[in-house]
XYZ file of C-alpha atoms in Angstrom:
155
model
C 201.851 -1.516 -160.449
C 201.939 1.543 -162.300
C 205.335 2.515 -160.896
C 206.836 -0.450 -162.797
C 205.132 0.784 -165.922
C 206.576 4.081 -165.195
C 210.200 4.487 -163.377
C 212.170 1.783 -165.259
C 212.521 3.668 -168.258
C 213.100 6.723 -166.588
C 216.229 5.172 -164.940
C 216.679 3.508 -168.286
C 217.375 7.216 -170.109
C 218.376 8.710 -167.299
C 221.417 6.220 -167.121
C 221.766 6.307 -170.802
C 221.759 9.920 -171.388
C 223.861 10.715 -168.213
C 226.684 8.100 -169.416
C 226.356 9.083 -173.309
C 226.838 12.793 -171.984
C 229.899 12.042 -169.876
C 230.980 9.955 -172.566
C 230.937 12.256 -175.390
C 231.899 15.301 -173.253
C 235.119 14.101 -172.063
C 236.244 12.402 -175.364
C 235.544 15.752 -177.048
C 235.873 18.588 -175.103
C 237.699 16.803 -172.156
C 235.973 18.342 -169.420
C 233.248 16.998 -166.706
C 229.776 17.392 -167.929
C 227.885 18.436 -164.686
C 224.309 17.727 -166.943
C 225.638 13.942 -167.201
C 226.138 13.749 -163.560
C 223.074 15.012 -162.828
C 221.330 12.952 -164.892
C 223.215 9.792 -163.182
C 222.443 10.597 -160.112
C 218.387 11.283 -160.723
C 218.513 8.318 -162.100
C 219.854 6.548 -158.884
C 217.397 8.331 -157.071
C 214.805 7.004 -158.991
C 216.372 3.251 -158.836
C 216.354 3.606 -155.143
C 212.351 3.609 -155.476
C 212.266 0.675 -157.369
C 214.783 -1.012 -154.969
C 212.468 0.010 -152.113
C 210.218 -1.982 -149.919
C 207.499 0.029 -149.897
C 206.869 -0.510 -153.342
C 204.968 -3.194 -155.117
C 207.285 -6.299 -155.818
C 205.583 -6.188 -159.032
C 206.879 -3.189 -159.812
C 211.259 -3.935 -159.042
C 209.856 -7.218 -161.218
C 208.942 -5.622 -164.297
C 211.814 -3.340 -164.026
C 214.276 -6.456 -163.441
C 212.992 -8.525 -166.153
C 212.804 -5.375 -168.770
C 216.375 -4.561 -167.646
C 217.742 -8.197 -167.958
C 216.009 -8.620 -171.244
C 218.019 -5.551 -172.234
C 221.266 -6.497 -170.607
C 221.404 -9.865 -172.292
C 221.051 -8.201 -175.809
C 224.837 -7.152 -176.069
C 225.838 -11.003 -175.191
C 223.184 -12.685 -178.061
C 224.418 -9.978 -180.344
C 227.823 -11.768 -180.010
C 226.584 -14.813 -180.705
C 225.363 -13.550 -183.905
C 221.581 -13.783 -183.000
C 220.488 -9.822 -184.673
C 217.415 -8.999 -182.149
C 218.290 -4.942 -182.003
C 217.212 -2.555 -184.577
C 219.643 -0.305 -185.757
C 218.893 2.991 -184.831
C 216.363 2.118 -182.410
C 217.724 4.775 -179.689
C 217.781 8.309 -180.457
C 221.027 9.651 -180.782
C 221.779 11.049 -177.332
C 221.160 8.017 -175.895
C 223.118 5.277 -178.370
C 226.523 5.834 -176.713
C 225.264 6.041 -172.896
C 223.159 2.667 -174.159
C 226.027 0.747 -176.003
C 228.331 1.379 -172.749
C 225.923 0.469 -170.413
C 224.465 -2.851 -172.020
C 228.181 -3.860 -173.194
C 229.692 -3.535 -169.389
C 227.149 -5.434 -167.999
C 225.646 -2.926 -165.809
C 221.706 -3.592 -167.065
C 222.136 -7.005 -166.559
C 223.428 -6.149 -162.769
C 220.493 -3.854 -162.518
C 218.350 -6.809 -164.352
C 219.501 -9.051 -161.603
C 219.597 -6.915 -158.513
C 215.959 -6.023 -159.212
C 214.692 -9.159 -159.908
C 215.888 -10.258 -156.467
C 214.961 -7.527 -154.789
C 211.232 -8.521 -155.672
C 211.641 -12.230 -154.734
C 211.656 -11.409 -150.900
C 208.919 -12.787 -149.046
C 208.319 -9.533 -146.738
C 207.603 -7.709 -150.217
C 204.826 -10.236 -151.109
C 203.001 -10.455 -147.979
C 200.168 -7.695 -147.032
C 200.379 -5.457 -144.426
C 198.769 -6.619 -141.679
C 196.713 -4.365 -139.187
C 198.000 -4.590 -135.506
C 195.309 -6.204 -133.487
C 193.550 -3.659 -130.790
C 194.238 -6.021 -127.724
C 191.187 -4.499 -124.650
C 193.125 -4.844 -121.304
C 191.408 -7.431 -119.004
C 190.407 -5.449 -116.084
C 190.057 -1.300 -116.019
C 192.702 0.542 -114.479
C 191.784 1.347 -110.806
C 193.189 4.594 -108.866
C 194.813 3.593 -105.643
C 193.742 3.142 -102.454
C 195.845 4.350 -100.583
C 196.266 7.589 -102.396
C 194.791 10.624 -100.153
C 195.440 8.777 -96.933
C 198.847 7.581 -97.722
C 200.898 8.249 -94.779
C 203.818 6.781 -95.545
C 204.978 9.643 -97.814
C 206.106 13.014 -96.654
C 203.637 14.888 -98.987
C 200.369 13.511 -97.735
C 200.942 13.702 -93.997
C 199.014 16.535 -91.921
């Protein structure tokens, strides 16, 4: 549950910063931003934890709903419904958010996280294995010391 509150903002911040840094650096200096690529790689690793089945499904559900809500914002704003305030993000995140949200990547992540949380196996509890005792105790062979059919026990 705590991961559902902490990991999605980290993924969003890394994704928005990484895309914005790559975008600004490639437009101004015509070079690759290694910091932006590192932020994208770190965001991908953290997002993989959200998709993983070992994490609570509520974590991926909360993250998916948040990403889906932010991903639908550009579509709603293009229809004339103004929901996001101006300058609601720091300057370093704004170009990345505009690029990622307008391209539909946030909506894609939101839908993917919601669908990943809907699998029934993620909602089942981890059942303990039943320990079965054998019906009989293991016994030693009655022929073990006196078995003359084996060459090593012949006298």
